[in-house]
Short mmCIF file of C-alpha atoms in Angstrom, two decimals:
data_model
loop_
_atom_site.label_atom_id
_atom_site.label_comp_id
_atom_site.label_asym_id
_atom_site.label_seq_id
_atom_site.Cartn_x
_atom_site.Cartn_y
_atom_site.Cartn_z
CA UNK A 183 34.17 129.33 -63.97
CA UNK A 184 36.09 132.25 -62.72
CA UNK A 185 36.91 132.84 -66.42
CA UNK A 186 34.19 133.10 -67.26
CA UNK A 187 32.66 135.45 -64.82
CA UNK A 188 35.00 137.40 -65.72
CA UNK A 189 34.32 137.66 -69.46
CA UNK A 190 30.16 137.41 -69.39
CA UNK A 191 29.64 137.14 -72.99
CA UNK A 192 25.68 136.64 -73.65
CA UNK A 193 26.53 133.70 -75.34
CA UNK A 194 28.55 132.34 -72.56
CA UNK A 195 25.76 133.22 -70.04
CA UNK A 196 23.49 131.12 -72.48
CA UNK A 197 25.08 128.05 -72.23
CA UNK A 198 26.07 128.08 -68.41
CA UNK A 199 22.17 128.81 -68.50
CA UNK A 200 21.42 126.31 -70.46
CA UNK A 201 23.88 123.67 -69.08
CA UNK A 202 22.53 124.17 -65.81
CA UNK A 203 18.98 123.77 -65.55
CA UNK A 204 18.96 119.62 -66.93
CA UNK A 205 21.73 119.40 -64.69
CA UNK A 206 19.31 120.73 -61.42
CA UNK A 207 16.21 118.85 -62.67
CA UNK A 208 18.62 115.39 -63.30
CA UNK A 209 20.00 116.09 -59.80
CA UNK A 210 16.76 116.57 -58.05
CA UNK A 211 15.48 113.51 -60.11
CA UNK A 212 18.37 111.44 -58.56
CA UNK A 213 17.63 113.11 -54.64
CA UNK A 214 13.50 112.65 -55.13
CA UNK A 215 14.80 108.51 -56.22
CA UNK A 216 17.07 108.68 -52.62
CA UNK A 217 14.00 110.05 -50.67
CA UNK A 218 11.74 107.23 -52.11
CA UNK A 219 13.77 104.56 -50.98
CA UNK A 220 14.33 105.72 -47.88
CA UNK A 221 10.75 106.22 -47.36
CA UNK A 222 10.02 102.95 -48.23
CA UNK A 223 12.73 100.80 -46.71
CA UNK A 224 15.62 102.84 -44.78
CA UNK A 225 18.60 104.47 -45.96
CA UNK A 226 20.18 100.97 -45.89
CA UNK A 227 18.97 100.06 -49.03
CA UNK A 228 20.31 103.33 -51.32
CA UNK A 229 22.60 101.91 -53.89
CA UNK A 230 23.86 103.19 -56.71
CA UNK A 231 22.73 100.41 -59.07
CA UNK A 232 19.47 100.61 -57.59
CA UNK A 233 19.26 104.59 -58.38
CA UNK A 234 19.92 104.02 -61.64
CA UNK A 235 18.10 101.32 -62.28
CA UNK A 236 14.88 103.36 -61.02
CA UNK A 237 15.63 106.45 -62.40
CA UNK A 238 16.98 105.58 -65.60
CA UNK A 239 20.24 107.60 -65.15
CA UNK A 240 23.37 105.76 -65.42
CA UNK A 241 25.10 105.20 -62.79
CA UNK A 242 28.72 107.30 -63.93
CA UNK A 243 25.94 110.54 -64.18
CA UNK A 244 25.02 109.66 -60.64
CA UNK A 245 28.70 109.46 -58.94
CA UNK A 246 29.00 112.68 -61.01
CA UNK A 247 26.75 114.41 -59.22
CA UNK A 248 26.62 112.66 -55.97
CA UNK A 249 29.99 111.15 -55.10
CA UNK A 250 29.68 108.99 -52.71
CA UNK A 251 26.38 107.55 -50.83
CA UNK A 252 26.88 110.13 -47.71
CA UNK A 253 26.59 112.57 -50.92
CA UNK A 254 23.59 110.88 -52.07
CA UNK A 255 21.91 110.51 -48.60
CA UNK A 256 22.72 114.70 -47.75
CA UNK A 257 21.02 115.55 -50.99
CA UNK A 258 17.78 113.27 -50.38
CA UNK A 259 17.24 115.00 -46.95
CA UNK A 260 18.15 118.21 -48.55
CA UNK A 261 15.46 117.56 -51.05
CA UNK A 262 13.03 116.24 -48.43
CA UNK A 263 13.56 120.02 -46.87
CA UNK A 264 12.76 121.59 -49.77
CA UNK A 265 9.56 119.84 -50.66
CA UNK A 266 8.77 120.78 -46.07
CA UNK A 267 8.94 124.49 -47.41
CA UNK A 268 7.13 124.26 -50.19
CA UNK A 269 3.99 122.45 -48.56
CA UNK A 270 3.90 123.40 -44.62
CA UNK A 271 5.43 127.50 -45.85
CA UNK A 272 6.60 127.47 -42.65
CA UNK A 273 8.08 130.66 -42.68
CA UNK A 274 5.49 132.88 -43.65
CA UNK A 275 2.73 130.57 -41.58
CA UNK A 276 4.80 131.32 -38.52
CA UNK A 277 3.50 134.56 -37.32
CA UNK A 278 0.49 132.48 -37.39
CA UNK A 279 1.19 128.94 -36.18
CA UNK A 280 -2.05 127.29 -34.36
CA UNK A 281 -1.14 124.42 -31.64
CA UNK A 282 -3.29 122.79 -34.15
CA UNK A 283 -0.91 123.03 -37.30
CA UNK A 284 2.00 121.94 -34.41
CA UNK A 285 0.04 119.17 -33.93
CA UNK A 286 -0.62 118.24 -37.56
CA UNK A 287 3.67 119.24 -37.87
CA UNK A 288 4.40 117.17 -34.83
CA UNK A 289 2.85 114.11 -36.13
CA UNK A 290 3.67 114.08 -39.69
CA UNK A 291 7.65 114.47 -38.80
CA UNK A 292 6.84 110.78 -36.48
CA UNK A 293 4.69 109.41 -39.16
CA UNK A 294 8.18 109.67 -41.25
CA UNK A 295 10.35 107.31 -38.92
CA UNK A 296 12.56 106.19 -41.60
CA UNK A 297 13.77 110.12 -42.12
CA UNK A 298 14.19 110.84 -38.48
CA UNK A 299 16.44 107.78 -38.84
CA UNK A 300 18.47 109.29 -41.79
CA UNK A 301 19.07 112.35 -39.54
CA UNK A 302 20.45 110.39 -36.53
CA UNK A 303 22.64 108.45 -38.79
CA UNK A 304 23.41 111.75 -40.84
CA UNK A 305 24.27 113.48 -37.31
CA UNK A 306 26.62 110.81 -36.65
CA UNK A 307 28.53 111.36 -39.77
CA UNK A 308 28.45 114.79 -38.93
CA UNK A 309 31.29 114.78 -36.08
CA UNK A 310 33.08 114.38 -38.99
CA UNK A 311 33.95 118.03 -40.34
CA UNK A 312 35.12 116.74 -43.97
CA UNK A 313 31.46 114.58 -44.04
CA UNK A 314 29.30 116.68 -46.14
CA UNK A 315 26.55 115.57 -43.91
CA UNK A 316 28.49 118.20 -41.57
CA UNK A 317 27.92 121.45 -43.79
CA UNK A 318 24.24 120.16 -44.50
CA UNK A 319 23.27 119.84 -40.89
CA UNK A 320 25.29 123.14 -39.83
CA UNK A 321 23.12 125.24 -42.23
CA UNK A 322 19.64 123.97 -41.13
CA UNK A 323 20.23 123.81 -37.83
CA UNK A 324 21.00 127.82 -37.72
CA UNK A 325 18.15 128.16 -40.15
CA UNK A 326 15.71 126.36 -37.93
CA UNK A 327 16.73 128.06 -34.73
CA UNK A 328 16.40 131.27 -36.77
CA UNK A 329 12.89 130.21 -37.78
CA UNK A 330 11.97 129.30 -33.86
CA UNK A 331 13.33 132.54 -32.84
CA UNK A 332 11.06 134.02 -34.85
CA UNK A 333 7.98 132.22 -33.34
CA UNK A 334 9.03 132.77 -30.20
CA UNK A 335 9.61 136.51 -30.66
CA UNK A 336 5.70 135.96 -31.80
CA UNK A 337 4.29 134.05 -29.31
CA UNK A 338 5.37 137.21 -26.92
CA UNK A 339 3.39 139.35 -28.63
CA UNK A 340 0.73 136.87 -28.50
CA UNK A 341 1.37 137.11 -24.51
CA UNK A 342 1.30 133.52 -24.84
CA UNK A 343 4.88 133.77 -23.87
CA UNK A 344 7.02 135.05 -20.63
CA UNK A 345 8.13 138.92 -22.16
CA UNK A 346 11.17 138.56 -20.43
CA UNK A 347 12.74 135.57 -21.68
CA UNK A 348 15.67 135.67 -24.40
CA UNK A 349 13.54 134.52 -27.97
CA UNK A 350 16.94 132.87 -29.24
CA UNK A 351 18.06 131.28 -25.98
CA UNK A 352 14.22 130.10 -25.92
CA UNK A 353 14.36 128.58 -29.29
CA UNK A 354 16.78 126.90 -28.94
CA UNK A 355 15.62 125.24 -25.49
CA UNK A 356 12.68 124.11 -27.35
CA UNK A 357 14.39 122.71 -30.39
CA UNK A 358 16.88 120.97 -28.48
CA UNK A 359 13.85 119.11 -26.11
CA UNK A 360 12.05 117.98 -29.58
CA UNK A 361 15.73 116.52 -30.87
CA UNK A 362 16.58 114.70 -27.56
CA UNK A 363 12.68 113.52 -27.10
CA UNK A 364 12.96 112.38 -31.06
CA UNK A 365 16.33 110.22 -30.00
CA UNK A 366 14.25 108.42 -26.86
CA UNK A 367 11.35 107.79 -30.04
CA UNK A 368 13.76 106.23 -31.96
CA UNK A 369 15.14 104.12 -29.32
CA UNK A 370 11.97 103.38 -26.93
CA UNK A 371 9.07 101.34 -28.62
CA UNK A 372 6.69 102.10 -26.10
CA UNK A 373 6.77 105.60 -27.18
CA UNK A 374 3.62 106.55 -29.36
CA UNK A 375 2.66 109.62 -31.35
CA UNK A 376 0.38 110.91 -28.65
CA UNK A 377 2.94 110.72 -25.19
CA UNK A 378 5.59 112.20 -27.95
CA UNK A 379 3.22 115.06 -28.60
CA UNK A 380 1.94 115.93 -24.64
CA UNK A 381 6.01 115.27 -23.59
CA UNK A 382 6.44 117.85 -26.53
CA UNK A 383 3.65 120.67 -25.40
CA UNK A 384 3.95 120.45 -22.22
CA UNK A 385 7.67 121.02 -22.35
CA UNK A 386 7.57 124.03 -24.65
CA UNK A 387 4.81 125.60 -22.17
CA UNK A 388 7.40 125.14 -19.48
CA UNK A 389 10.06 126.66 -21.17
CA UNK A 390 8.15 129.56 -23.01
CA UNK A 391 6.70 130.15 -19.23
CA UNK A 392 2.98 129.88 -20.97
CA UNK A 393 1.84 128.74 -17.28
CA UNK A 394 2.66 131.39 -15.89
CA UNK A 395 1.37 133.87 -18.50
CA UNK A 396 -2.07 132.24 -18.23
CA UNK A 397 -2.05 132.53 -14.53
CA UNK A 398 -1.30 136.25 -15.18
CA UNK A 399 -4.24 136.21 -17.49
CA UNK A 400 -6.74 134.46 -14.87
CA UNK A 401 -5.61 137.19 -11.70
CA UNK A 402 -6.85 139.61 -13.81
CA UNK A 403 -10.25 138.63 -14.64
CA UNK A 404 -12.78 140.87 -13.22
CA UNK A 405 -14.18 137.95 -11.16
CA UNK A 406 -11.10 136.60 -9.26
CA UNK A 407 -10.26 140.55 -8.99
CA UNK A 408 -6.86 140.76 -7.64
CA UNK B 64 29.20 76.08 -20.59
CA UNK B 65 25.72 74.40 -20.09
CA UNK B 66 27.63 71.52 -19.78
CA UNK B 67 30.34 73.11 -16.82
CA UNK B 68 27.12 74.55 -15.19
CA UNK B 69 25.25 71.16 -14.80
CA UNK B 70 28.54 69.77 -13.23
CA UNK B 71 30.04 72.67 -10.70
CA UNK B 72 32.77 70.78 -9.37
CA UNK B 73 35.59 72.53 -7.24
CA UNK B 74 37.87 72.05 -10.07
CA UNK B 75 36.07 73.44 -13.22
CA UNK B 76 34.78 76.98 -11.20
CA UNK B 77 38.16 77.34 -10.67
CA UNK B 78 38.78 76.61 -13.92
CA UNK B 79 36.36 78.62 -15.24
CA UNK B 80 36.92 81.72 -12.93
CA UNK B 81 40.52 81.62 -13.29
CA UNK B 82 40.43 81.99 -17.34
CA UNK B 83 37.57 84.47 -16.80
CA UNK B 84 39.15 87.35 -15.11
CA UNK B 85 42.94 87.91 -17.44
CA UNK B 86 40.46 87.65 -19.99
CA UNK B 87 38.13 90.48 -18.51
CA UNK B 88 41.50 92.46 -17.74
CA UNK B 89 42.36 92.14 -21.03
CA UNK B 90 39.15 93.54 -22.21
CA UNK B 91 39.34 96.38 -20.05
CA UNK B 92 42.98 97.34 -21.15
CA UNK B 93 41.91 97.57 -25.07
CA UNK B 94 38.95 99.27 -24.02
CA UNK B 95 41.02 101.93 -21.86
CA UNK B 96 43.42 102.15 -25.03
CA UNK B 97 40.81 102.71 -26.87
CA UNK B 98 39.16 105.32 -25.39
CA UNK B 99 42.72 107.03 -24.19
CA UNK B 100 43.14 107.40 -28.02
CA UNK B 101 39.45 108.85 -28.78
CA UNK B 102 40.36 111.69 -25.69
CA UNK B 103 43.80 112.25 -27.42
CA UNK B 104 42.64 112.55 -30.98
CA UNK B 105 39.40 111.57 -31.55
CA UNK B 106 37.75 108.67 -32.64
CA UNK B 107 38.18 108.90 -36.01
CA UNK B 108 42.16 107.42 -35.22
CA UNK B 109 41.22 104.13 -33.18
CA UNK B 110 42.53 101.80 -35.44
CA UNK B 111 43.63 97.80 -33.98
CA UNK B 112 47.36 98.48 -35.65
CA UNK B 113 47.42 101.65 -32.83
CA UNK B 114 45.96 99.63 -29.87
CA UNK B 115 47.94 97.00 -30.84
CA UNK B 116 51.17 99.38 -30.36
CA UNK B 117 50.02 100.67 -27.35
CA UNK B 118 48.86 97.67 -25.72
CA UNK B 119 51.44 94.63 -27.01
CA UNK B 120 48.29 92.89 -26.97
CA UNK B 121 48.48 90.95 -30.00
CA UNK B 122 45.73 92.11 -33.31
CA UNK B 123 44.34 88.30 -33.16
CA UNK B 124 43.57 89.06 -29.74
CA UNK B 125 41.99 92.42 -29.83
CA UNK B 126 39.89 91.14 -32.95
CA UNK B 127 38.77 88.32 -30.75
CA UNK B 128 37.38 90.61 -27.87
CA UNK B 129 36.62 93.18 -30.37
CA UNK B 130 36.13 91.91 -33.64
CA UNK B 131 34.60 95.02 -35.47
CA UNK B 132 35.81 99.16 -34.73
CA UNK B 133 32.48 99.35 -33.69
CA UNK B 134 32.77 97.05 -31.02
CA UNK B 135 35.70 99.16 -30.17
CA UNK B 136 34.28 101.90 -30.00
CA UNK B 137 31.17 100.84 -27.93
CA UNK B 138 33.53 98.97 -25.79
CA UNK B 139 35.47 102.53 -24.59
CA UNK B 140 32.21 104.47 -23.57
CA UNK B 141 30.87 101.31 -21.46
CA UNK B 142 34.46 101.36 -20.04
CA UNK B 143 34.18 105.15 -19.56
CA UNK B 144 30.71 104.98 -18.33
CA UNK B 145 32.04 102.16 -15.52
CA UNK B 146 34.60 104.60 -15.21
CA UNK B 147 32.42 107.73 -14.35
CA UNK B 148 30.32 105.40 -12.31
CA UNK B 149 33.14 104.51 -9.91
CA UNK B 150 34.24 108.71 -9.81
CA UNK B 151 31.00 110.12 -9.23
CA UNK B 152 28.87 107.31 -7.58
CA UNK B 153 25.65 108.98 -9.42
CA UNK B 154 23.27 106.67 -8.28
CA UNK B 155 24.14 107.08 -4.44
CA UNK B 156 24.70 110.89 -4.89
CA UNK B 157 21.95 111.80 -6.80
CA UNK B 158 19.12 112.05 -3.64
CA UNK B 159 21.74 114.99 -2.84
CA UNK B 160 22.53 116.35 -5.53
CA UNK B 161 23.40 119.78 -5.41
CA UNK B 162 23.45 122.60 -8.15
CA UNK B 163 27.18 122.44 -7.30
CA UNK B 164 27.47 119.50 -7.79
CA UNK B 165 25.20 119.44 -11.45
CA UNK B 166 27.59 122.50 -12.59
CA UNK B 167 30.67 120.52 -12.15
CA UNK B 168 28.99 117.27 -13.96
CA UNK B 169 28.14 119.41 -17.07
CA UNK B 170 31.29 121.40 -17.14
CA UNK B 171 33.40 117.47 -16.89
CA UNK B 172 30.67 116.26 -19.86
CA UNK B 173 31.48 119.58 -21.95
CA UNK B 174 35.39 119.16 -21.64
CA UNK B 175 35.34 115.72 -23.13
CA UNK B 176 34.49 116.86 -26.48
CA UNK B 177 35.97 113.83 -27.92
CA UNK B 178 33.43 111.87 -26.09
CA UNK B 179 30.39 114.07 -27.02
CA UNK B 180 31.42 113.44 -30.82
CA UNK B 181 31.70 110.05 -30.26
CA UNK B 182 28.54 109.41 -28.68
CA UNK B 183 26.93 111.34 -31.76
CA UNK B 184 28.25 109.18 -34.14
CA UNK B 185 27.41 105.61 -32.05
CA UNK B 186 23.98 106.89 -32.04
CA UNK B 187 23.92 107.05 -35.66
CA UNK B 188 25.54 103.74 -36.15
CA UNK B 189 22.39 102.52 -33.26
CA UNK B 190 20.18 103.26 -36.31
CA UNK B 191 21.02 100.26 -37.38
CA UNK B 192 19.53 97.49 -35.06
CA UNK B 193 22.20 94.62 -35.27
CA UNK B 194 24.91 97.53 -34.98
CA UNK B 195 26.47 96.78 -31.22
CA UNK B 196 25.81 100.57 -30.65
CA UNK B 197 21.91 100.06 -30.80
CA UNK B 198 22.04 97.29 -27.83
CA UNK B 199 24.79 99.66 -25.81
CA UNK B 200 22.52 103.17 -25.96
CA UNK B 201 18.88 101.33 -25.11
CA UNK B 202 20.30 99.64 -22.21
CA UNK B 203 22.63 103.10 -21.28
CA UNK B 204 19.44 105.50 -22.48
CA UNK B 205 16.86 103.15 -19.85
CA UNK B 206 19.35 103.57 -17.13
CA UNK B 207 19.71 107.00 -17.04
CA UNK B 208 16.20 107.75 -17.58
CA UNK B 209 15.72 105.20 -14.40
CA UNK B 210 18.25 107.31 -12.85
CA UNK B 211 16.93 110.86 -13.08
CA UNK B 212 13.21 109.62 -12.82
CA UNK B 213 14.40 109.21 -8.92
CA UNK B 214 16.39 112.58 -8.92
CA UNK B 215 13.14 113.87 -10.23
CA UNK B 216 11.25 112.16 -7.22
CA UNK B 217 13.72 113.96 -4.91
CA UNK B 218 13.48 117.31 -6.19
CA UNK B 219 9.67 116.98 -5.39
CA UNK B 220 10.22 115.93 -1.40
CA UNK B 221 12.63 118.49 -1.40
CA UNK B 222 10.03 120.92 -2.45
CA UNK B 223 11.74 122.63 -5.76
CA UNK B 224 9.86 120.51 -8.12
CA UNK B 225 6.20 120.73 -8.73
CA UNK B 226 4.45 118.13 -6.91
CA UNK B 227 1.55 117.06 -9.76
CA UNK B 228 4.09 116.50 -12.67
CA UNK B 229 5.12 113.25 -13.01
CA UNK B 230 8.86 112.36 -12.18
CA UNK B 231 9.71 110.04 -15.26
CA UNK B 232 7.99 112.12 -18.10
CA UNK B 233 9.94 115.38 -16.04
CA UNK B 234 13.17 113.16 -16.49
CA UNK B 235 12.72 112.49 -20.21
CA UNK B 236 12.20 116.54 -21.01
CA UNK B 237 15.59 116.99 -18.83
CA UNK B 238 17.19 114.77 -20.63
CA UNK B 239 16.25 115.47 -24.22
CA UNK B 240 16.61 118.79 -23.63
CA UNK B 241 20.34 117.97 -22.34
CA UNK B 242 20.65 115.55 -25.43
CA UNK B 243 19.33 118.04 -27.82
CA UNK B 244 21.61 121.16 -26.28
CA UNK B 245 25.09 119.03 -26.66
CA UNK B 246 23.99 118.34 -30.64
CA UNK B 247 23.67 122.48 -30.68
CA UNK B 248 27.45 122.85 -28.61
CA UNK B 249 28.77 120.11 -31.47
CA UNK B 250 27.94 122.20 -34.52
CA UNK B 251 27.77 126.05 -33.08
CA UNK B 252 31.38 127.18 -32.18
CA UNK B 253 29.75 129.98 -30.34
CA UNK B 254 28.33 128.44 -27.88
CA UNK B 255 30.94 128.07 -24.58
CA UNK B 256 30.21 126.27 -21.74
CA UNK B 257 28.94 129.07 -19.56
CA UNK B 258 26.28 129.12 -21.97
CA UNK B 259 25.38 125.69 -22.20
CA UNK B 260 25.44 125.91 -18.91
CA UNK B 261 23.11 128.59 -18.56
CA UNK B 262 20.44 127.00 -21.21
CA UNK B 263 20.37 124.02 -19.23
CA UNK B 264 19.99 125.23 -16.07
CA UNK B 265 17.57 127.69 -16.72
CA UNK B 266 15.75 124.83 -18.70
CA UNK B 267 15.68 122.32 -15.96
CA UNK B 268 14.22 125.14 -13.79
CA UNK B 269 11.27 125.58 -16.24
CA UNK B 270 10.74 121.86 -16.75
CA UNK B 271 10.66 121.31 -13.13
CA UNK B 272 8.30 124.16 -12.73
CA UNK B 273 11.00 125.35 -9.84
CA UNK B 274 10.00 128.80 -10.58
CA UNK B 275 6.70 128.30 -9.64
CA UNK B 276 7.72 126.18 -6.39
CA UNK B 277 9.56 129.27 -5.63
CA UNK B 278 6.85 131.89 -5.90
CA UNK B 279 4.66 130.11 -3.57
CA UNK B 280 7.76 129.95 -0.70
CA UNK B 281 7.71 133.35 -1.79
CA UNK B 282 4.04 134.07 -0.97
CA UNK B 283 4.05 131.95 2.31
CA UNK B 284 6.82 134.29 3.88
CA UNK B 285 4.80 136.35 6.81
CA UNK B 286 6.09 139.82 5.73
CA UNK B 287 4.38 139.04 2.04
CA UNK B 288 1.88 137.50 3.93
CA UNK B 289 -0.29 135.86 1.53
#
């Protein structure tokens, strides 16, 4: 590879070109295959044989691409993330998020119980540092606080949020409650969508001080005058 | 044991108490071993050859107690939980506890790295119901819920938590924000534990609605005079 970066023939571009596309659509057709079973019965039941025999691949192409089933189970979630940005957009919809699209965001991630499952497990393996569940989870992680930090940043020039709180810091108070309230979901049955949403809202208006700003909002209406 | 329990002579309690507790002993001293070498180096080294070594308690033996590294593994945090329970007496302590005394717990939680890891990886193995780590973290999870549901109630008749929130939901945002916040000190290097300190803190304050609790001592002091 360094070879040939070094001499960048046309024709040599054209094959590495060439080479590589199949080999992204054959790995994403292998990932989408992971996804699907996981969706449908838990990341217990992703086999190799059971890849193949779904996807048609055989099952030396799949252990060349994924190499072992951590591998396989990294690339299903990474997969799963891509479709999230392509659909929800989140970044650009940001500037813009509604507590209605939370809601709709809220719900859909609990409506996907075997995924939030994946994660946990895929956390897990991440203590690991050699796990490639480890780099996966390291990337998103500083992407998604990135992406809250943003919306916070937002939500104070909404006034919706307390101007003198850190954005990061913020962020990452408010992604940390939804991954410990996700663990209690997991583990407590008598948690349902709609106490997981209100333990959800009403913790981010704590910690983004919305309370308060809304207080600050009703002192200064002409009729309570102060 | 039906059987013994239908007939309690003298004789067989004695019996049975007197094979009970070596055999409890010995359960405790694999499980100390255990979880001396998961402080040490981590629990990716616990392996029966190594306990065995340590110990002299023979493999057959430690397989008996402990027949999977699982089981291991869940059996050191239930001996360090016993462990911490004995040190710190939470559940007496708690209707005082003090922000001293908080600091100190989450600086002793943040030094046992080891431990934080571990727990991350035995509640991805708890994604798997007949795993021994799912039974261990429901009961352990309920319990300390139970627990700071009636530090919560305290904090409201000492007047630095808002009276109309409701003390167990107020525990489960504490504690999935706490949950949440040791996942970000696993994977960020950056963070140190005056910051983790800090975020929780300052996080607890806003869930509590201390802040606000605060204000209004503020406004009831006769030279504001509100």
């Amino acid at each position: 590879m360094t070879a040939i970066e070094q001499q960048p023939t046309a024709s040599r571009r054209r094959a590495k070109r060439g080479n590589y596309a199949p080999s992204r659509a054959r790995r994403e057709q292998i990932a989408s295959s992971v996804l699907q079973i996981v969706d449908q019965s838990g990341y217990g039941d992703v086999t190799v044989i059971r890849i193949s025999k779904e996807t048609g691949i055989p099952q030396s192409s799949i252990l060349y691409h994924f190499p072992t089933k951590d591998h396989l189970l990294v690339g299903a979630m990474e997969y799963a993330d891509s479709l999230d940005g392509k659909e929800y957009n989140l970044e650009s919809a940001w500037p813009e998020l509604s507590e209605d699209m939370l809601d709709k965001l809220i719900r859909m991630r609990l409506s996907r119980r075997n995924r939030l499952l994946l994660m946990t497990y895929l956390r897990g393996l991440a203590t690991q540092p050699d796990n490639p569940a480890s780099k996966y989870l390291a990337t998103k992680d500083m992407r998604t606080v990135d992406h809250w930090t943003k919306l916070c940043t937002q939500l104070q020039h909404q006034g919706v949020m307390h101007q003198a709180l850190d954005a990061k810091r913020t962020a990452m108070q408010v992604l940390a409650l939804w991954q410990g309230l996700v663990q209690a979901f997991l583990r407590d049955d008598s948690l349902d969508a709609d106490t997981m949403h209100d333990l959800f809202m009403d913790g981010m208006r704590h910690l983004t001080c919305r309370n308060w700003q809304e207080f600050l909002t009703y002192l200064s209406r002409p009729d309570v005058g102060i």
